CSV table of C-alpha atoms and ligand atoms in Angstrom, one decimal:
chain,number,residue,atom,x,y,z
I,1,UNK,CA,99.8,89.6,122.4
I,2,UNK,CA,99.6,93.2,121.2
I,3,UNK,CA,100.9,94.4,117.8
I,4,UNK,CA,104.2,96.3,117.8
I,5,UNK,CA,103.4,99.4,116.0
I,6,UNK,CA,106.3,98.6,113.6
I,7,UNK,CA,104.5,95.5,112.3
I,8,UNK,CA,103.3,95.3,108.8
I,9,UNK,CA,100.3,97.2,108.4
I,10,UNK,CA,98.3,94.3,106.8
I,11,UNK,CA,99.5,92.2,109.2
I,12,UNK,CA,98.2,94.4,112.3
I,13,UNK,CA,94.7,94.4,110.4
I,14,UNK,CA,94.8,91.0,110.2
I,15,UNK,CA,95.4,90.4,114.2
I,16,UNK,CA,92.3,92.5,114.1
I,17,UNK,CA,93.8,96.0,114.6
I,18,UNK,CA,91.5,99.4,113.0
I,19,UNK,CA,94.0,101.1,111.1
I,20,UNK,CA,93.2,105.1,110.0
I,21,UNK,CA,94.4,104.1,106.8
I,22,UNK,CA,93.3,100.7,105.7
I,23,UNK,CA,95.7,98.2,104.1
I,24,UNK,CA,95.0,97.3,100.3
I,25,UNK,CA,95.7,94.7,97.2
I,26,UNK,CA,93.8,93.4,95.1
I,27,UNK,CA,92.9,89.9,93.9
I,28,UNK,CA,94.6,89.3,90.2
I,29,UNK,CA,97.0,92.4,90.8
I,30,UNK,CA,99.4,91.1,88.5
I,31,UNK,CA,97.9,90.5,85.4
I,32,UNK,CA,97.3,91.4,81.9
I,33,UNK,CA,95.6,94.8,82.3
I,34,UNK,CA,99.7,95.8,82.9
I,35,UNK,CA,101.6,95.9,79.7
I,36,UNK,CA,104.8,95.1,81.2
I,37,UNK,CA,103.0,91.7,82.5
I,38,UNK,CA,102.3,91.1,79.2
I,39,UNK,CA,105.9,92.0,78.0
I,40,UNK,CA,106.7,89.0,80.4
I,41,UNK,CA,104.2,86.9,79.9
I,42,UNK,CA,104.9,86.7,76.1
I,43,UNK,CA,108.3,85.2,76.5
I,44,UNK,CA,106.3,81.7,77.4
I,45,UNK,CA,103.6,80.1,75.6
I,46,UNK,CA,102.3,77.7,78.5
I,47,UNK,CA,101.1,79.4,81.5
I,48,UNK,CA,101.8,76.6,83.7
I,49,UNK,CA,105.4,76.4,82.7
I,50,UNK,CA,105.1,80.5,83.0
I,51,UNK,CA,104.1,80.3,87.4
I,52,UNK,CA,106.8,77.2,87.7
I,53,UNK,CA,109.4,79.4,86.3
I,54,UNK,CA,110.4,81.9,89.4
I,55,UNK,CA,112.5,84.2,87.6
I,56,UNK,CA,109.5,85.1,85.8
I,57,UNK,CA,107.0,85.0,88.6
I,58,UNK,CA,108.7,87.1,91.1
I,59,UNK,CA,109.3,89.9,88.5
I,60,UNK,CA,105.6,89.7,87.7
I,61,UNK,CA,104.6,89.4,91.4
I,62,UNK,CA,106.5,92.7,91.9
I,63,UNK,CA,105.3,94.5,88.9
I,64,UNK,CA,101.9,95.7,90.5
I,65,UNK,CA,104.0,97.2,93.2
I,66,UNK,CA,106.3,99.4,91.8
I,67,UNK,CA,103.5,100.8,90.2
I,68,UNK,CA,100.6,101.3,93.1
I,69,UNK,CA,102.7,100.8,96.4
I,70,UNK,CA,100.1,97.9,97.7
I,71,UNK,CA,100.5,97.1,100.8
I,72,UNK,CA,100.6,93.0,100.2
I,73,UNK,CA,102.5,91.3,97.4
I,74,UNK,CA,100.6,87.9,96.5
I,75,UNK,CA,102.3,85.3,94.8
I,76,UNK,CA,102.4,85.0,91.2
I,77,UNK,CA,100.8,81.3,90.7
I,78,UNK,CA,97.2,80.1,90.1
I,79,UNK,CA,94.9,77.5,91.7
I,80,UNK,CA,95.1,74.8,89.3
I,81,UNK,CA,98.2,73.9,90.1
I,82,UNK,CA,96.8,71.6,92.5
I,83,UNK,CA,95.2,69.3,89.9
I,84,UNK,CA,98.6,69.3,87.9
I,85,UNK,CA,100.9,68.4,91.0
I,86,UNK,CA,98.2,65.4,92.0
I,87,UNK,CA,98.8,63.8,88.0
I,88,UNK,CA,95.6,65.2,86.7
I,89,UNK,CA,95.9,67.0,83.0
I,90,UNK,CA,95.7,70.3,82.9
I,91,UNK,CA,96.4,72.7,79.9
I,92,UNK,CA,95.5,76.9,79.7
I,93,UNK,CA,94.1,77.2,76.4
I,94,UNK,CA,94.9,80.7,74.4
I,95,UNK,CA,91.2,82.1,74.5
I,96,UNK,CA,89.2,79.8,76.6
I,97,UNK,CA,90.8,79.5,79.7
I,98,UNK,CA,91.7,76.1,81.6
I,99,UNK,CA,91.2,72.8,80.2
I,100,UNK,CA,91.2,69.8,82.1
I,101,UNK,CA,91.3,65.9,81.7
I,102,UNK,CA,87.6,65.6,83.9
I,103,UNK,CA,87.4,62.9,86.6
I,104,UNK,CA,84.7,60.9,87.1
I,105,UNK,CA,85.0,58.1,88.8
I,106,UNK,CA,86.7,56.8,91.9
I,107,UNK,CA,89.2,55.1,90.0
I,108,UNK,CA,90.1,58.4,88.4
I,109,UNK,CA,90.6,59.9,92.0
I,110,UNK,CA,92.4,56.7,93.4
I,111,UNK,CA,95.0,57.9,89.9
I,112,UNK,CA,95.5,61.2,92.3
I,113,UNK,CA,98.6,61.6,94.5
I,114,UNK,CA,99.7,63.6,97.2
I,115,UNK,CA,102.8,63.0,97.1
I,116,UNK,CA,104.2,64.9,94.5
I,117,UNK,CA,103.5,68.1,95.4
I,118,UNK,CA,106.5,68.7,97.4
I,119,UNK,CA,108.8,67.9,93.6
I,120,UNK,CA,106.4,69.2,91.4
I,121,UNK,CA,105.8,72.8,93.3
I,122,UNK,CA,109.3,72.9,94.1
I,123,UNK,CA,109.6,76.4,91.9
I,124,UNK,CA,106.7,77.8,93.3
I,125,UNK,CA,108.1,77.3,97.0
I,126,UNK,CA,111.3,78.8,95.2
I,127,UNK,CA,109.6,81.8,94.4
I,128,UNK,CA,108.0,82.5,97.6
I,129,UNK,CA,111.6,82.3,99.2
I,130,UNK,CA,113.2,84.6,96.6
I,131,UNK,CA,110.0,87.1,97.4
I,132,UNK,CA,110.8,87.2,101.2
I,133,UNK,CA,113.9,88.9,100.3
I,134,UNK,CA,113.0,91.3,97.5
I,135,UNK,CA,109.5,92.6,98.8
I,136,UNK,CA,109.7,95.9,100.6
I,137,UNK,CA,110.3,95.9,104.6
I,138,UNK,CA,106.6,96.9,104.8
I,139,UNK,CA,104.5,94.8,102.0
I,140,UNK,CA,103.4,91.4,103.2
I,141,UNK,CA,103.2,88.3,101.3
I,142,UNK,CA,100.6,86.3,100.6
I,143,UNK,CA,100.6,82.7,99.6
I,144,UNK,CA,97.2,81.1,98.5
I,145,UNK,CA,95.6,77.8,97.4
I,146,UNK,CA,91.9,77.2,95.9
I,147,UNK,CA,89.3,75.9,98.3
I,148,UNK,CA,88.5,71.9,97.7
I,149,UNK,CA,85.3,72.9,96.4
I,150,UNK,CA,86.5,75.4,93.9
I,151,UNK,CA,89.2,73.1,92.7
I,152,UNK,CA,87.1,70.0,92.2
I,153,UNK,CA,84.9,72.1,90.2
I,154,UNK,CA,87.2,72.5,87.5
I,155,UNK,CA,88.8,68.9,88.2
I,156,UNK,CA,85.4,67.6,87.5
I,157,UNK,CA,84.1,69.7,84.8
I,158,UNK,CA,87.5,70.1,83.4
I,159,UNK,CA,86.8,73.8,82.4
I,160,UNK,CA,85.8,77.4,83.9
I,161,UNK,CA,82.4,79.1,82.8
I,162,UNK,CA,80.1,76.2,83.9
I,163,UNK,CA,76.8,76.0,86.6
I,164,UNK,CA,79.6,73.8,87.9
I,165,UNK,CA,76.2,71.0,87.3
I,166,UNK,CA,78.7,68.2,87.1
I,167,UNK,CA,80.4,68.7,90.6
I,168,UNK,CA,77.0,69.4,92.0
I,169,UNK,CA,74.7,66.4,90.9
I,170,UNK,CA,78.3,64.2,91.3
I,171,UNK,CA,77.8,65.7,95.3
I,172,UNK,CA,73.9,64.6,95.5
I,173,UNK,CA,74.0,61.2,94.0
I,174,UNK,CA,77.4,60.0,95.4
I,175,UNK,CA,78.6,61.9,98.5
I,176,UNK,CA,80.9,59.2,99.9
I,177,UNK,CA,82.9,59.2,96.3
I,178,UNK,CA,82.4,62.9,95.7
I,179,UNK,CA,83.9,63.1,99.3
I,180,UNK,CA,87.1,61.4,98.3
I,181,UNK,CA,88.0,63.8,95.8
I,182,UNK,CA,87.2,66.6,98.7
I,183,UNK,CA,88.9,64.4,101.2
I,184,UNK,CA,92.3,64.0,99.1
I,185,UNK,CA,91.7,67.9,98.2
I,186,UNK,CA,91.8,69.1,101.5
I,187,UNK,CA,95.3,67.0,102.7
I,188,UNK,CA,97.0,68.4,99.5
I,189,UNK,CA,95.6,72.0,100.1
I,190,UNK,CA,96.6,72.1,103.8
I,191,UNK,CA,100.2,70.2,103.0
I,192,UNK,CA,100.4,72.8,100.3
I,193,UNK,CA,99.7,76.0,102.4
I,194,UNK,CA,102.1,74.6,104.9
I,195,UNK,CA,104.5,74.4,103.0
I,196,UNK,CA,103.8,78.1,101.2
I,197,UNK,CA,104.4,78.9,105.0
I,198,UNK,CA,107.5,77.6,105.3
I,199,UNK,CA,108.8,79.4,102.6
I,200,UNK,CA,108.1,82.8,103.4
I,201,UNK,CA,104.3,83.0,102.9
I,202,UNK,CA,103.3,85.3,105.9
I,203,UNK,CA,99.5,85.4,105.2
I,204,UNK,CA,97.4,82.6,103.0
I,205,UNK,CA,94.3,83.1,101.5
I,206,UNK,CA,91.7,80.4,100.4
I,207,UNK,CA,89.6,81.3,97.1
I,208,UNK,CA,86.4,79.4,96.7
I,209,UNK,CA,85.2,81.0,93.2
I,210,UNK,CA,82.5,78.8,92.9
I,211,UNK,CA,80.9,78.4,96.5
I,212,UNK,CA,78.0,81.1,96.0
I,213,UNK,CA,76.3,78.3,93.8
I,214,UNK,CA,75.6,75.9,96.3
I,215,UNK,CA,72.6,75.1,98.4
I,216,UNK,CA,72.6,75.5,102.4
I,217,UNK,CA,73.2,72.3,103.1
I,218,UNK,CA,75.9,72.0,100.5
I,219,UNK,CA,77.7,75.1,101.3
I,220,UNK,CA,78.0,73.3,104.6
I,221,UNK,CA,79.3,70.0,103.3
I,222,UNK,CA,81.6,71.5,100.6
I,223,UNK,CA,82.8,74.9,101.7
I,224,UNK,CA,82.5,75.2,105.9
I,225,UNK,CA,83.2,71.6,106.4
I,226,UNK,CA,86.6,71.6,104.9
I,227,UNK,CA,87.8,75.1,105.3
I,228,UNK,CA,87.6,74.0,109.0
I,229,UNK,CA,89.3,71.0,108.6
I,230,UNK,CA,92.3,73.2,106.5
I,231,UNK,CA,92.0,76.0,109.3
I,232,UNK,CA,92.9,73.4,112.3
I,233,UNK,CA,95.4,71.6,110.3
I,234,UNK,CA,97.6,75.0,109.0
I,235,UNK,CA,97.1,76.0,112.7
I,236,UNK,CA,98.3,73.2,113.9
I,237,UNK,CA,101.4,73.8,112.3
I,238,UNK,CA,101.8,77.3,111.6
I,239,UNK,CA,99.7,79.0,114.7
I,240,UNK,CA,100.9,82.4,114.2
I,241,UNK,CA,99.9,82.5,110.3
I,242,UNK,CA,96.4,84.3,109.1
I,243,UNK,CA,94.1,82.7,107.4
I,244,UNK,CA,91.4,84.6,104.9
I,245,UNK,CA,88.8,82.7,103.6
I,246,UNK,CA,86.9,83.9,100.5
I,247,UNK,CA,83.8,81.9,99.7
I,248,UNK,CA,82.4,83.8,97.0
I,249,UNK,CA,78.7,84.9,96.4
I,250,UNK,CA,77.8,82.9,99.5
I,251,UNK,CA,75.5,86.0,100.4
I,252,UNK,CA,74.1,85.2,103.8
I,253,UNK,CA,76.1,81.9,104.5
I,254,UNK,CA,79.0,84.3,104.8
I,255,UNK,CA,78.0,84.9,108.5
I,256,UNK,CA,78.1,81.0,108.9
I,257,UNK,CA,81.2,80.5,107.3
I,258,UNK,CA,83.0,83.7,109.6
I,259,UNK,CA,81.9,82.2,113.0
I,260,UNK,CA,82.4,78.7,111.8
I,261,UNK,CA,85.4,78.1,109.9
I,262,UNK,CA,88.2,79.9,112.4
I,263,UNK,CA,89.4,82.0,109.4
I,264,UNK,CA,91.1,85.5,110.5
I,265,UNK,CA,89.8,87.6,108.0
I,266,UNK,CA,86.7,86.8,104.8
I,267,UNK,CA,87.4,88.3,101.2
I,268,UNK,CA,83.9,89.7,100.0
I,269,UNK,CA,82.6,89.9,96.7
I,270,UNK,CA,80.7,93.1,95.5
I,271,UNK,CA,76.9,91.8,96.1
I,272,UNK,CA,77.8,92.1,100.3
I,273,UNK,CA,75.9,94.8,101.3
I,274,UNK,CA,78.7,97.2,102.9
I,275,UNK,CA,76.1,97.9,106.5
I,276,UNK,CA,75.4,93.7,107.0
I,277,UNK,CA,79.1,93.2,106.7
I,278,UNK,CA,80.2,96.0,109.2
I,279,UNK,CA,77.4,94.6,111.6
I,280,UNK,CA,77.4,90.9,111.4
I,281,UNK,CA,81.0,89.9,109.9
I,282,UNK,CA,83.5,92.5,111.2
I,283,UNK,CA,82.8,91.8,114.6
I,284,UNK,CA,83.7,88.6,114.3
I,285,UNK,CA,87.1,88.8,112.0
I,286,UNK,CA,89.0,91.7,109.4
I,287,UNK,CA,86.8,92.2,106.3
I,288,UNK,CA,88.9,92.5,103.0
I,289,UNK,CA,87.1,93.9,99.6
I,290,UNK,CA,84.5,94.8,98.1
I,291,UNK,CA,84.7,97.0,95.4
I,292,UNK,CA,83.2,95.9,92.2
I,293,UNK,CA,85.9,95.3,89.4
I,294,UNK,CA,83.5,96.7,87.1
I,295,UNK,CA,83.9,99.8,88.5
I,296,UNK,CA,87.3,99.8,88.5
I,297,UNK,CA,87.2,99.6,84.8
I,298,UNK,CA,84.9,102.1,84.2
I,299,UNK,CA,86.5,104.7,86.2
I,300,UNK,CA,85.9,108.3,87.1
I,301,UNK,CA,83.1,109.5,89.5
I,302,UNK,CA,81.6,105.6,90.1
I,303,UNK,CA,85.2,104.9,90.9
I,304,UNK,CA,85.9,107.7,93.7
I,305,UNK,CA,81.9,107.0,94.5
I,306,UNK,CA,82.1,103.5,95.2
I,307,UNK,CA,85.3,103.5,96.9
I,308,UNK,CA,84.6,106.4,99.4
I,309,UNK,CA,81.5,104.7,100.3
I,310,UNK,CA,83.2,101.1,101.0
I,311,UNK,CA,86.3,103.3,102.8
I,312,UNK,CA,83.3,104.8,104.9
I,313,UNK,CA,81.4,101.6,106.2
I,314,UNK,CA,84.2,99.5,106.8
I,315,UNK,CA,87.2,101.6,107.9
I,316,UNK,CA,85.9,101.9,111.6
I,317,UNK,CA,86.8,98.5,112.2
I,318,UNK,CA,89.7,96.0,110.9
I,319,UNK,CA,89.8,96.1,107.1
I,320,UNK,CA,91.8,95.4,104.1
I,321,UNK,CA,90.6,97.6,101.1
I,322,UNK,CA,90.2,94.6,97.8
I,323,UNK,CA,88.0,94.1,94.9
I,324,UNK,CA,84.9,92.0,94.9
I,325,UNK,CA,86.7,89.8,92.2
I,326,UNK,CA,90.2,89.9,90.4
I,327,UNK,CA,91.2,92.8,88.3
I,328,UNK,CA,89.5,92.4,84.3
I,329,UNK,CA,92.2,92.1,81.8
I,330,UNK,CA,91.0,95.3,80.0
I,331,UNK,CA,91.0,97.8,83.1
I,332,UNK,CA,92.9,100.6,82.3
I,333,UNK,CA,96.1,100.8,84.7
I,334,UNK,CA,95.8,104.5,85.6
I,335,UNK,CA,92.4,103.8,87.1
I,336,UNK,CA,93.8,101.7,89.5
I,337,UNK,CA,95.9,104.5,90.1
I,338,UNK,CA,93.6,106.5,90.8
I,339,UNK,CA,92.1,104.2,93.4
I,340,UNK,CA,95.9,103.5,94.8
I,341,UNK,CA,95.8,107.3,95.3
I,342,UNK,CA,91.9,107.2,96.8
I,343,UNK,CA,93.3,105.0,99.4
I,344,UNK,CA,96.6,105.7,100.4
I,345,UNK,CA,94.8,109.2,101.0
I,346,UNK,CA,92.3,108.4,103.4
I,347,UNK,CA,91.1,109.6,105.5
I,348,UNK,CA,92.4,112.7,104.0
I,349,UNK,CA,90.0,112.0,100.9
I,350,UNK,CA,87.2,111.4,102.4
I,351,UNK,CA,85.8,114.6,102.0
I,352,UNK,CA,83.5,114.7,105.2
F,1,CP3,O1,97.7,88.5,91.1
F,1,CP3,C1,97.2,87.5,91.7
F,1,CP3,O2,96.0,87.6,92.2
F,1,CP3,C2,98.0,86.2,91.8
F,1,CP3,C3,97.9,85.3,90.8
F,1,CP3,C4,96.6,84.5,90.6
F,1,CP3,C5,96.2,84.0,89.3
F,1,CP3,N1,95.1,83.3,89.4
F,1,CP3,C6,96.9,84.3,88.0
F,1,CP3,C7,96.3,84.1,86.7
F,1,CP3,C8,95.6,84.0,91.5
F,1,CP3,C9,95.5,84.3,93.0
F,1,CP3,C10,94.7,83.2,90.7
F,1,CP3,C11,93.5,82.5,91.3
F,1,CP3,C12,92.6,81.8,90.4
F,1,CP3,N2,92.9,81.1,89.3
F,1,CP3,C13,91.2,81.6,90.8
F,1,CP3,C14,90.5,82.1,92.0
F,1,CP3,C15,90.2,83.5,91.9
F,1,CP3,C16,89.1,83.8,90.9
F,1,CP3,O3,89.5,84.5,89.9
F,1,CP3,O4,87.9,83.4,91.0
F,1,CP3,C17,90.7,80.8,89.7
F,1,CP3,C18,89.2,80.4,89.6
F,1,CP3,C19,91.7,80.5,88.8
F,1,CP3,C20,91.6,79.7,87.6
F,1,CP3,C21,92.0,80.4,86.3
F,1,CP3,N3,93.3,80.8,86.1
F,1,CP3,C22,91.2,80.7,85.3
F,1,CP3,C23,89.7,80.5,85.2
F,1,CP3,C24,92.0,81.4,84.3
F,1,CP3,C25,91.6,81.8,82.9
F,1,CP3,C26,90.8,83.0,82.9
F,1,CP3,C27,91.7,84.2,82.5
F,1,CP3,O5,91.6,85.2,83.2
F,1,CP3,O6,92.5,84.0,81.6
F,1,CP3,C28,93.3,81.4,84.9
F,1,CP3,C29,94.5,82.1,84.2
F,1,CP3,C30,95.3,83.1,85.0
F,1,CP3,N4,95.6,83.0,86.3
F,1,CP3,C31,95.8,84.3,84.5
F,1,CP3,C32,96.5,84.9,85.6
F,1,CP3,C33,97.2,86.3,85.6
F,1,CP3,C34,95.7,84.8,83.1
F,1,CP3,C35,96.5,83.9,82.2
F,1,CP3,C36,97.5,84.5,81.3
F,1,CP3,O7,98.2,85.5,81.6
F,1,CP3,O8,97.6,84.0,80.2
């Protein structure tokens, strides 16, 4: 079928359309870098109680756009709202991030269930609705889930900021149980996305954070196997709905995972050389990122540098303009301005 010209932009690069002016938004685009998310965010103390309230998250989810005019809103939630639906413990601690209750054994997993997501997520479905109607006629929205991998790394560790070495010797010595936790993962993350669908999500994306720090045969196990498995089953259901896939760090296995999984477009992080990926990757689905975030908060000429260069490898083919990794809490807003304006100039910018 061929894209009506009147389609969303992001959505017409997704279907695999090269657009002069490539679509943009960036990972953790609402945040605390913006003072008016903090403003918000200060009126609750509990961060999960913050994404299940959608008053909240769809004024937050919308904050990043009055501002830079991006041309995909993503919903305000997080990943680990997973582990808290399925009964496990989780609580965001002020200064260190997510703590959770870690499982361990099959028992602990067998303690997991399914089927309360539908109650439990109830706002965050909400939310998506309420942003189908507010976003404007151009900006598509974006729904999202972690990847099983990603999510059982911080189910079994029960933190961030870890060689995830708990998940991955758990994954050597006892596949079969590790496998149930990925197992039960994947039916909640494709029931999960479905449902996101449902209620106004018109593009999902899949973050596995924590995929670049497995071996070959792991990344296989962990990361293609069940992203396929996710793929067939949103498909099944939702056919016309894109799927990106963002296995982080995966370097060379990201070739793998594109002509494997079924995905419609891969998020890269910053360490994918720009020439491989317009060679290997974008012939095979739309490319989103790769600007480094630390660049982003440094700035000035490495900001216009960086950019330019990534707008010039990649625009010749379908692309979404991204960062390599979310937005840092300490990046001053008018430099993504600046990189707003970088963009929604080009190819006028460019300079030649
Ligand atoms: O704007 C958006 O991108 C949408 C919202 C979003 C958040 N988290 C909000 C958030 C999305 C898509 C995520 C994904 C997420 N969450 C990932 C995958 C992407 C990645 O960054 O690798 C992961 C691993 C998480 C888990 C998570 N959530 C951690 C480790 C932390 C603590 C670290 C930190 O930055 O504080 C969070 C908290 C979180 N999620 C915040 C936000 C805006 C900050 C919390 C706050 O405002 O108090």
């Amino acid at each position: 079928m061929d894209t009506q010209a009147d389609e969303k932009p992001f959505l017409r690069a997704l279907k695999g359309e090269t657009l002069s002016r490539p679509p943009f938004w960036l990972m953790r685009q609402a945040g605390r870098y913006l003072p008016e998310y903090r403003e918000v965010r200060s009126q609750t103390k509990n961060f999960l109680e913050f994404c299940y309230n959608s008053d909240l998250a769809v004024e937050v989810t919308l904050q990043p756009l009055r501002r830079y005019n991006m041309d995909a809103a993503i919903l305000f939630s997080d990943i680990l709202v997973i582990p808290d639906a399925l009964g496990q413990e989780v609580a965001f601690v002020e200064g260190r991030g997510p703590v959770l209750e870690p499982i361990t054994s099959v028992s602990a997993i067998d303690g997991l269930s399914v089927g309360r997501i539908d109650e439990h997520l109830a706002p965050v479905f909400e939310t998506l609705r309420r942003l189908s109607g507010e976003i404007p006629e151009q900006t598509a929205l974006i729904g999202f889930a972690g990847a099983p991998w990603t999510v059982a790394v911080y189910m079994v560790e029960g933190r961030g900021g870890t060689d995830c070495g708990k998940a991955r010797s758990w994954a050597y010595a006892a596949p079969d149980e590790f496998g149930k936790l990925i197992d039960l993962l994947v039916e909640a993350t494709a029931h999960y996305l479905i449902t996101q669908v449902k209620n106004g999500a018109e593009v999902v994306q899949l973050f596995d954070s924590w995929a670049g720090v497995l071996s070959e045969s792991q990344f296989r196990q962990w990361v293609i196997a069940p992203t396929i498995e996710i793929v067939k089953r949103v498909k099944a259901e939702c056919p016309a709905v894109p799927i990106i896939g963002f296995p982080r760090a995966a370097g060379k296995l990201y070739e793998d995972f594109v002509n494997e999984t079924g995905v419609d477009g891969v998020s890269m992080d910053s360490g994918v050389p720009l020439a491989w990926a317009r060679d290997t990757l974008q012939s095979r689905c739309t490319v989103q990122g790769n600007l480094d975030n630390q660049a982003l908060m440094a700035g000035g000429e490495a900001l216009d540098r960086e950019t330019l260069e990534i707008l010039k490898q990649l625009s010749g083919g379908p692309f979404i303009f991204n960062l390599g990794h979310g937005v840092l809490q300490f990046t001053p807003p008018e430099h993504v301005g600046r990189l707003a304006e970088l963009i929604h100039g080009w190819p006028g910018t460019g300079g030649g």
